[in-house]
Amino acid sequence: MNLLILFDSDFIDEHRVCLRDRRLKHVLQVHQAQEGDTLRAGKLNGSLGEGRIITLSKSELIMDVSLHQSPPPPLPLTLIVALPRPKMFRRILRLSAELGIKQLHFIHSYRVEKSYWQSPALEESVQQEHFIAGLEQAKDTVLPTVHFHRFFKPFVEDQLPDISNNSHKLLCHPGDALPCPHQHNEAITLIIGPEGGFIPYEVEKFKAADFTQVHLGSRIYRVEHAIPLAIAKLYD
Amino acid sequence: MNLLILFDSDFIDEHRVCLRDRRLKHVLQVHQAQEGDTLRAGKLNGSLGEGRIITLSKSELIMDVSLHQSPPPPLPLTLIVALPRPKMFRRILRLSAELGIKQLHFIHSYRVEKSYWQSPALEESVQQEHFIAGLEQAKDTVLPTVHFHRFFKPFVEDQLPDISNNSHKLLCHPGDALPCPHQHNEAITLIIGPEGGFIPYEVEKFKAADFTQVHLGSRIYRVEHAIPLAIAKLYD
């Protein structure tokens, strides 16, 4: 972890935190820190800065923190993904937080197995765990917001126009498509399909909602790879 | 899997294969194929085409294959990565095969744990399993070649000049660096560091070997994410 994320419940005083959980373990085992050392820290959804270790033992870490920097700018991108299987769902949460995506929508589509919607991975506590891991990696503090849409047609017809309003609308789907543009650098709503792809009816619905179909070349990538590939092209 | 990879040992006749392993299971359970159906198939390190199912039962799949297409072009990139922990090593093998990388070098560096060099994940049979998964995903047949370099200094001084000869030389490392270029589209040797990064001595050694330092922005990414992010920028 490149940043210790702090929660309200960690604060024992205005500028002092006490940690006893996996973060303590990480500071001891990975950072191999000592009293007097400083560590990068940031408050969840708040500012970043440094913490100076006051006391450090196997049972607790007490740190004085000074948090005055703003978190890094978010990626101006709304990501819409067909709900993947639970293992990949968790990896996409982590990846999204790492990339700086703040608006994340998971949708149903014909090739999404219905059982995925019952997965315990969708619970908020699990989501948060994976988001935090991504934020710790990328030195960010701002949790992404997740939305779930279990019905395809009402999502595309009633909600997608508002969600994608004032943004460049891209559907990443192989076939009759333009190459994914480079360095677009503006607000984008990006849709990525399920393993096996969207069915033709779904592609047509997105096109009717003003989405431009783009591709990533002749290879077919896993969803968790298509996301960073598309985003890296679209932004500097 | 988007492509059935066939091995010499699968062929029971010049144009006929018999499959009994996980591929049979996949065709039954995921493709839910039937006799008479055609499936995308390709011979390892050879041509691609189609297979028509002659007989299909729980115990075997017999298919007549016609393989006349060339595999997709390789990415003109040699990837050099500090050896990561075993779990990430396996994911990077799969990812590399998916991306079309054919030359892959794993090197030692100060922040690579020595124990990683003893991992069973480095065995050839394990490597092949993960490469095949990537090839099946990307509809490619050509196995990447892997090289291991356990000593940093002799690697950089004696081997890197030959490996990177006639290519654009890029070291992906945050700090005093240029933004990673977009759409370079030519032969590149790309070096990516370990979790925690290369140490200054290592960075200097690469610079002395004519590598240009580039960065991926202010965020710090996991190695397995830095690879697709850099590659997506560098190529169309």
Coordinates of C-alpha atoms in Angstrom, one line a residue:
Chain A
M1 CA 0.0 0.0 0.0
N2 CA 1.3 3.4 -1.0
L3 CA -1.1 5.3 1.3
L4 CA -2.7 4.5 4.7
I5 CA -6.4 5.3 4.4
L6 CA -7.8 6.6 7.7
F7 CA -11.4 6.4 8.9
D8 CA -13.3 8.6 11.3
S9 CA -13.2 5.8 13.8
D10 CA -9.4 5.8 13.8
F11 CA -9.2 9.3 15.3
I12 CA -8.6 9.5 19.0
D13 CA -7.9 13.2 18.9
E14 CA -8.2 15.9 16.2
H15 CA -4.8 15.1 14.7
R16 CA -4.1 11.7 16.2
V17 CA -5.1 8.2 15.1
C18 CA -4.8 4.7 16.6
L19 CA -4.7 1.7 14.3
R20 CA -5.0 -1.9 15.4
D21 CA -6.1 -3.8 12.3
R22 CA -4.4 -5.1 9.0
R23 CA -2.9 -1.6 8.5
L24 CA -0.9 -2.0 11.7
K25 CA 0.3 -5.4 10.4
H26 CA 1.2 -3.9 7.1
V27 CA 3.2 -1.1 8.7
L28 CA 5.1 -3.6 10.8
Q29 CA 5.7 -6.3 8.2
V30 CA 5.9 -4.5 4.8
H31 CA 7.0 -0.9 5.7
Q32 CA 9.0 -2.2 8.6
A33 CA 8.5 1.2 10.1
Q34 CA 9.8 2.5 13.4
E35 CA 8.7 5.2 15.9
G36 CA 9.5 8.6 14.5
D37 CA 9.1 7.5 10.9
T38 CA 6.6 9.3 8.6
L39 CA 4.1 7.5 6.4
R40 CA 1.8 8.8 3.6
A41 CA -1.8 8.9 4.9
G42 CA -5.1 10.2 3.8
K43 CA -8.6 10.4 5.2
L44 CA -11.3 8.5 3.4
N45 CA -13.0 10.9 1.0
G46 CA -10.8 13.7 2.4
S47 CA -7.3 15.2 2.4
L48 CA -3.9 13.5 2.1
G49 CA -0.7 14.2 3.9
E50 CA 1.7 12.5 6.4
G51 CA 1.5 10.7 9.6
R52 CA 4.4 10.6 12.1
I53 CA 4.6 7.4 14.2
I54 CA 4.4 8.3 17.9
T55 CA 4.2 4.7 19.3
L56 CA 4.4 1.4 17.5
S57 CA 3.9 -2.0 19.0
K58 CA 2.5 -5.4 18.0
S59 CA -0.9 -4.3 19.3
E60 CA -1.2 -0.7 18.2
L61 CA 0.1 2.2 16.0
I62 CA -0.4 5.7 17.2
M63 CA 0.3 8.4 14.7
D64 CA 0.0 12.2 14.5
V65 CA -1.3 13.2 11.2
S66 CA -1.2 16.4 9.1
L67 CA -3.5 16.2 6.1
H68 CA -3.6 19.3 3.9
Q69 CA -3.3 18.0 0.3
S70 CA -6.2 17.5 -2.1
P71 CA -6.7 14.0 -3.5
P72 CA -5.6 13.5 -7.1
P73 CA -8.2 14.6 -9.8
P74 CA -10.8 12.0 -10.7
L75 CA -10.8 10.5 -14.2
P76 CA -13.6 12.4 -16.1
L77 CA -15.2 9.1 -17.0
T78 CA -18.3 7.2 -16.2
L79 CA -17.8 3.5 -16.6
I80 CA -20.8 1.2 -17.5
V81 CA -20.0 -2.5 -17.4
A82 CA -22.1 -5.6 -17.8
L83 CA -22.0 -7.3 -14.4
P84 CA -19.1 -9.9 -14.5
R85 CA -18.7 -13.0 -12.4
P86 CA -17.9 -12.3 -8.8
K87 CA -14.1 -12.8 -8.9
M88 CA -13.8 -10.4 -11.8
F89 CA -16.3 -8.0 -10.2
R90 CA -14.0 -7.7 -7.2
R91 CA -11.0 -7.1 -9.4
I92 CA -12.9 -4.4 -11.4
L93 CA -13.8 -2.6 -8.2
R94 CA -10.1 -2.5 -7.2
L95 CA -9.0 -1.5 -10.7
S96 CA -11.6 1.3 -11.0
A97 CA -10.5 2.8 -7.7
E98 CA -6.8 2.5 -8.8
L99 CA -7.6 4.2 -12.2
G100 CA -9.5 7.1 -10.5
I101 CA -12.9 6.2 -11.9
K102 CA -15.6 7.7 -9.6
Q103 CA -18.9 6.7 -11.3
L104 CA -19.4 3.0 -11.9
H105 CA -22.5 1.3 -13.2
F106 CA -23.1 -2.4 -13.4
I107 CA -25.8 -3.4 -15.7
H108 CA -27.7 -6.6 -16.7
S109 CA -27.3 -7.9 -20.3
Y110 CA -28.4 -11.1 -22.1
R111 CA -25.0 -12.8 -21.4
V112 CA -24.9 -11.9 -17.7
E113 CA -25.7 -15.0 -15.6
K114 CA -28.7 -14.2 -13.3
S115 CA -26.8 -15.8 -10.4
Y116 CA -24.2 -13.0 -10.5
W117 CA -26.9 -10.7 -9.1
Q118 CA -27.1 -12.8 -5.9
S119 CA -23.3 -12.8 -5.2
P120 CA -22.1 -11.8 -1.7
A121 CA -19.4 -9.8 -3.6
L122 CA -22.1 -7.2 -4.3
E123 CA -22.5 -6.3 -0.6
E124 CA -21.3 -2.9 0.3
S125 CA -18.7 -4.0 2.8
V126 CA -17.0 -6.2 0.2
Q127 CA -17.1 -3.4 -2.3
Q128 CA -15.5 -1.0 0.1
E129 CA -12.7 -3.5 0.9
H130 CA -11.7 -3.7 -2.8
F131 CA -12.1 0.0 -3.4
I132 CA -9.9 0.8 -0.4
A133 CA -7.2 -1.6 -1.8
G134 CA -7.3 0.4 -5.1
L135 CA -7.1 3.8 -3.4
E136 CA -4.2 2.6 -1.2
Q137 CA -2.3 1.6 -4.3
A138 CA -3.0 4.8 -6.3
K139 CA -2.7 7.3 -3.4
D140 CA -6.2 8.5 -3.7
T141 CA -8.9 8.8 -0.9
V142 CA -12.2 9.3 -2.8
L143 CA -14.4 6.2 -2.9
P144 CA -16.1 5.5 -6.2
T145 CA -19.9 5.5 -6.3
V146 CA -21.5 2.2 -7.5
H147 CA -24.9 1.8 -9.1
F148 CA -26.6 -1.4 -10.1
H149 CA -29.2 -1.8 -12.9
R150 CA -30.9 -5.2 -13.0
F151 CA -33.0 -4.5 -16.0
F152 CA -31.5 -3.7 -19.4
K153 CA -34.2 -1.9 -21.3
P154 CA -35.4 0.5 -18.6
F155 CA -31.7 1.3 -17.9
V156 CA -30.9 2.2 -21.5
E157 CA -34.2 4.0 -22.2
D158 CA -34.8 5.9 -18.9
Q159 CA -31.5 6.3 -17.1
L160 CA -28.7 6.2 -19.7
P161 CA -29.6 9.6 -21.3
D162 CA -29.2 11.4 -17.9
I163 CA -26.1 9.4 -16.9
S164 CA -24.3 10.1 -20.2
N165 CA -25.6 13.7 -20.6
N166 CA -22.9 16.2 -21.7
S167 CA -20.3 13.4 -22.2
H168 CA -18.7 11.7 -25.2
K169 CA -20.6 8.4 -25.6
L170 CA -18.5 5.3 -26.4
L171 CA -19.5 1.7 -26.7
C172 CA -16.4 -0.6 -26.6
H173 CA -17.5 -3.6 -28.7
P174 CA -15.7 -5.4 -31.5
G175 CA -17.1 -5.6 -35.0
D176 CA -18.3 -2.8 -37.2
A177 CA -16.5 -0.1 -35.1
L178 CA -14.0 2.7 -35.2
P179 CA -10.6 2.3 -33.5
C180 CA -10.8 3.6 -29.9
P181 CA -9.6 7.2 -30.1
H182 CA -6.4 8.3 -28.3
Q183 CA -6.0 11.3 -26.0
H184 CA -9.7 12.3 -26.1
N185 CA -9.1 13.8 -22.6
E186 CA -12.7 15.0 -22.1
A187 CA -15.8 13.7 -20.2
I188 CA -16.6 10.2 -21.5
T189 CA -19.3 7.6 -20.8
L190 CA -17.7 4.3 -21.7
I191 CA -19.8 1.1 -22.0
I192 CA -18.0 -2.3 -21.9
G193 CA -19.8 -5.6 -22.5
P194 CA -19.8 -9.0 -20.8
E195 CA -17.6 -12.0 -21.6
G196 CA -19.1 -13.1 -24.9
G197 CA -20.1 -9.6 -25.8
F198 CA -23.4 -7.7 -26.0
I199 CA -26.0 -9.3 -28.3
P200 CA -27.0 -7.4 -31.5
Y201 CA -30.2 -6.1 -29.9
E202 CA -28.3 -4.5 -27.1
V203 CA -25.7 -3.0 -29.4
E204 CA -28.6 -1.4 -31.4
K205 CA -30.2 0.0 -28.2
F206 CA -26.9 1.7 -27.3
K207 CA -26.5 3.1 -30.8
A208 CA -30.0 4.4 -30.6
A209 CA -28.9 6.2 -27.4
D210 CA -26.2 8.0 -29.4
F211 CA -23.3 5.8 -28.5
T212 CA -20.4 5.4 -31.0
Q213 CA -19.1 1.9 -31.3
V214 CA -15.3 1.6 -30.9
H215 CA -12.9 -1.4 -30.9
L216 CA -9.5 -2.2 -29.4
G217 CA -8.1 -4.1 -32.4
S218 CA -8.5 -7.6 -33.6
R219 CA -7.8 -9.4 -30.3
I220 CA -10.6 -10.2 -27.9
Y221 CA -9.7 -9.1 -24.3
R222 CA -11.0 -10.0 -20.9
V223 CA -13.2 -7.3 -19.5
E224 CA -10.7 -6.5 -16.7
H225 CA -8.1 -5.9 -19.4
A226 CA -10.3 -4.1 -21.9
I227 CA -11.0 -1.4 -19.2
P228 CA -7.4 -0.2 -18.7
L229 CA -6.7 -0.6 -22.4
A230 CA -9.5 1.7 -23.4
I231 CA -8.9 4.2 -20.7
A232 CA -5.2 4.4 -21.4
K233 CA -5.9 5.3 -25.0
L234 CA -8.6 7.8 -24.2
Y235 CA -6.6 9.9 -21.7
D236 CA -3.0 11.2 -21.6
Chain B
M1 CA -12.3 -19.4 -24.5
N2 CA -12.7 -17.9 -27.9
L3 CA -10.4 -20.4 -29.6
L4 CA -9.7 -24.1 -29.0
I5 CA -5.9 -24.5 -29.0
L6 CA -4.9 -27.9 -30.5
F7 CA -1.6 -29.8 -29.8
D8 CA 0.2 -32.3 -31.9
S9 CA -0.9 -35.1 -29.6
D10 CA -4.6 -34.2 -30.3
F11 CA -4.3 -35.3 -33.9
I12 CA -5.5 -38.8 -34.7
D13 CA -5.4 -38.2 -38.4
E14 CA -4.1 -35.4 -40.7
H15 CA -7.3 -33.3 -40.3
R16 CA -9.0 -35.0 -37.3
V17 CA -8.5 -34.4 -33.6
C18 CA -9.8 -36.1 -30.5
L19 CA -10.1 -34.1 -27.2
R20 CA -10.8 -35.6 -23.8
D21 CA -9.5 -33.0 -21.3
R22 CA -10.8 -29.6 -20.0
R23 CA -11.4 -28.5 -23.5
L24 CA -14.1 -31.2 -23.9
K25 CA -15.7 -30.0 -20.7
H26 CA -15.6 -26.4 -21.9
V27 CA -17.2 -27.3 -25.2
L28 CA -20.0 -29.2 -23.4
Q29 CA -20.6 -26.8 -20.5
V30 CA -19.8 -23.4 -21.8
H31 CA -20.3 -23.6 -25.6
Q32 CA -23.1 -26.2 -25.2
A33 CA -22.1 -27.4 -28.6
Q34 CA -23.7 -30.2 -30.6
E35 CA -22.6 -32.6 -33.3
G36 CA -22.4 -30.7 -36.6
D37 CA -21.5 -27.4 -34.9
T38 CA -18.3 -25.6 -35.9
L39 CA -15.9 -24.1 -33.4
R40 CA -12.9 -21.7 -33.8
A41 CA -9.7 -23.8 -33.5
G42 CA -6.0 -23.2 -34.0
K43 CA -2.8 -25.3 -33.7
L44 CA -0.3 -24.2 -31.1
N45 CA 2.3 -22.1 -32.9
G46 CA 0.5 -22.7 -36.1
S47 CA -2.6 -21.8 -38.2
L48 CA -6.1 -21.0 -37.2
G49 CA -9.4 -22.0 -38.7
E50 CA -12.5 -24.1 -37.8
G51 CA -13.3 -27.5 -36.5
R52 CA -16.6 -29.3 -37.3
I53 CA -17.8 -31.6 -34.5
I54 CA -18.1 -35.2 -35.8
T55 CA -18.9 -36.9 -32.5
L56 CA -19.4 -35.4 -29.0
S57 CA -20.0 -37.3 -25.8
K58 CA -19.1 -36.9 -22.2
S59 CA -15.9 -38.8 -22.8
E60 CA -14.6 -37.4 -26.1
L61 CA -14.9 -34.8 -28.8
I62 CA -13.9 -35.7 -32.3
M63 CA -13.6 -32.9 -34.7
D64 CA -12.5 -32.4 -38.4
V65 CA -10.3 -29.3 -38.6
S66 CA -9.5 -27.0 -41.4
L67 CA -6.7 -24.6 -40.4
H68 CA -5.6 -22.1 -43.1
Q69 CA -5.5 -18.6 -41.5
S70 CA -2.4 -17.0 -40.1
P71 CA -2.3 -16.1 -36.4
P72 CA -2.8 -12.3 -35.6
P73 CA 0.4 -10.2 -35.9
P74 CA 2.5 -10.1 -32.7
L75 CA 2.9 -6.8 -30.8
P76 CA 6.3 -5.4 -31.8
L77 CA 7.3 -5.1 -28.2
T78 CA 9.8 -6.8 -25.9
L79 CA 8.6 -6.6 -22.3
I80 CA 11.1 -6.6 -19.4
V81 CA 9.5 -6.9 -16.0
A82 CA 11.0 -7.2 -12.5
L83 CA 10.0 -10.7 -11.3
P84 CA 6.7 -10.2 -9.4
R85 CA 5.2 -12.4 -6.7
P86 CA 4.0 -15.8 -8.0
K87 CA 0.3 -14.9 -8.2
M88 CA 1.0 -11.8 -10.2
F89 CA 3.6 -13.6 -12.3
R90 CA 0.9 -16.0 -13.5
R91 CA -1.5 -13.2 -14.3
I92 CA 1.2 -11.4 -16.2
L93 CA 1.9 -14.5 -18.3
R94 CA -1.8 -14.7 -19.2
L95 CA -2.0 -11.0 -19.9
S96 CA 1.1 -11.0 -22.1
A97 CA -0.3 -13.8 -24.2
E98 CA -3.6 -12.0 -24.5
L99 CA -1.9 -8.7 -25.6
G100 CA 0.2 -10.4 -28.2
I101 CA 3.6 -10.0 -26.5
K102 CA 6.0 -12.6 -27.8
Q103 CA 9.3 -11.7 -26.0
L104 CA 9.1 -11.6 -22.3
H105 CA 12.0 -11.1 -19.9
F106 CA 11.8 -11.4 -16.1
I107 CA 14.7 -9.8 -14.3
H108 CA 16.0 -9.5 -10.7
S109 CA 16.0 -6.1 -9.0
Y110 CA 16.7 -4.9 -5.5
R111 CA 13.0 -5.0 -4.5
V112 CA 12.4 -8.5 -5.9
E113 CA 12.2 -11.0 -3.1
K114 CA 14.7 -13.8 -3.5
S115 CA 12.1 -16.4 -2.7
Y116 CA 10.2 -15.5 -5.9
W117 CA 13.0 -17.2 -7.9
Q118 CA 12.1 -20.5 -6.2
S119 CA 8.4 -20.4 -7.0
P120 CA 6.8 -23.4 -8.7
A121 CA 5.0 -20.9 -10.9
L122 CA 8.2 -20.5 -12.8
E123 CA 8.1 -24.1 -14.1
E124 CA 7.5 -24.4 -17.8
S125 CA 4.3 -26.4 -17.5
V126 CA 2.7 -23.7 -15.3
Q127 CA 3.9 -21.0 -17.7
Q128 CA 2.3 -22.9 -20.6
E129 CA -1.0 -23.3 -18.9
H130 CA -1.3 -19.5 -18.4
F131 CA 0.0 -18.6 -21.8
I132 CA -2.6 -21.0 -23.4
A133 CA -5.4 -19.3 -21.4
G134 CA -4.3 -15.9 -22.8
L135 CA -4.0 -17.3 -26.4
E136 CA -7.5 -18.9 -26.1
Q137 CA -8.9 -15.5 -25.0
A138 CA -7.2 -13.4 -27.7
K139 CA -7.6 -16.0 -30.6
D140 CA -3.9 -16.3 -31.1
T141 CA -1.8 -19.5 -31.3
V142 CA 1.8 -18.3 -30.9
L143 CA 3.4 -19.0 -27.5
P144 CA 5.4 -16.1 -26.0
T145 CA 9.1 -16.9 -25.3
V146 CA 10.2 -16.3 -21.7
H147 CA 13.7 -15.5 -20.4
F148 CA 14.8 -15.2 -16.8
H149 CA 17.7 -13.1 -15.6
R150 CA 18.7 -13.6 -12.0
F151 CA 21.5 -11.1 -11.9
F152 CA 20.7 -7.4 -12.5
K153 CA 24.1 -5.9 -13.4
P154 CA 25.2 -8.6 -16.0
F155 CA 21.7 -8.4 -17.5
V156 CA 21.8 -4.7 -18.0
E157 CA 25.5 -4.5 -19.1
D158 CA 25.8 -7.7 -21.2
Q159 CA 22.4 -8.6 -22.5
L160 CA 20.1 -5.6 -22.6
P161 CA 22.0 -3.9 -25.5
D162 CA 21.4 -6.9 -27.7
I163 CA 17.8 -7.4 -26.5
S164 CA 16.9 -3.8 -27.1
N165 CA 18.9 -3.3 -30.3
N166 CA 17.0 -1.4 -33.1
S167 CA 14.0 -0.7 -30.8
H168 CA 12.8 2.4 -29.0
K169 CA 13.9 2.0 -25.4
L170 CA 11.4 3.0 -22.7
L171 CA 11.7 2.7 -18.9
C172 CA 8.3 3.1 -17.3
H173 CA 9.1 4.6 -13.9
P174 CA 7.5 7.5 -12.1
G175 CA 9.4 10.6 -11.1
D176 CA 11.5 12.8 -13.4
A177 CA 10.0 11.4 -16.6
L178 CA 8.2 12.2 -19.8
P179 CA 4.5 11.3 -20.2
C180 CA 4.3 7.9 -21.9
P181 CA 3.9 8.6 -25.6
H182 CA 0.8 7.7 -27.6
Q183 CA 0.6 5.7 -30.8
H184 CA 4.3 5.1 -31.1
N185 CA 3.5 2.0 -33.2
E186 CA 7.1 0.9 -33.7
A187 CA 9.4 -1.7 -32.2
I188 CA 9.7 -0.9 -28.5
T189 CA 11.6 -2.5 -25.6
L190 CA 9.6 -1.6 -22.4
I191 CA 10.9 -2.0 -18.9
I192 CA 8.5 -2.1 -15.9
G193 CA 9.7 -2.2 -12.3
P194 CA 8.7 -4.2 -9.3
E195 CA 6.1 -3.2 -6.6
G196 CA 7.9 -0.3 -4.8
G197 CA 9.8 0.6 -8.0
F198 CA 13.4 0.3 -9.1
I199 CA 16.0 1.9 -6.8
P200 CA 17.9 5.0 -8.1
Y201 CA 21.0 2.9 -9.0
E202 CA 18.9 0.6 -11.2
V203 CA 17.2 3.6 -12.9
E204 CA 20.6 5.1 -13.6
K205 CA 21.8 1.8 -15.1
F206 CA 18.9 1.7 -17.5
K207 CA 19.4 5.4 -18.5
A208 CA 23.1 4.6 -19.1
A209 CA 21.8 1.8 -21.5
D210 CA 19.9 4.5 -23.4
F211 CA 16.5 4.0 -22.0
T212 CA 14.1 7.0 -21.8
Q213 CA 12.1 7.3 -18.6
V214 CA 8.4 7.7 -19.1
H215 CA 5.5 7.9 -16.6
L216 CA 1.8 7.0 -16.6
G217 CA 0.6 10.0 -14.6
S218 CA 0.5 10.8 -10.9
R219 CA -1.1 7.6 -9.8
I220 CA 0.9 4.5 -8.9
Y221 CA -0.4 1.4 -10.6
R222 CA 0.0 -2.3 -9.9
V223 CA 2.5 -3.9 -12.3
E224 CA -0.3 -5.9 -13.9
H225 CA -2.2 -2.7 -14.6
A226 CA 0.8 -0.7 -15.7
I227 CA 1.5 -3.2 -18.5
P228 CA -1.8 -2.8 -20.4
L229 CA -1.9 1.0 -19.6
A230 CA 1.5 1.6 -21.2
I231 CA 0.9 -0.7 -24.1
A232 CA -2.5 0.7 -24.9
K233 CA -1.0 4.2 -25.1
L234 CA 2.0 3.1 -27.2
Y235 CA 0.0 1.3 -29.9
D236 CA -3.1 2.0 -32.0

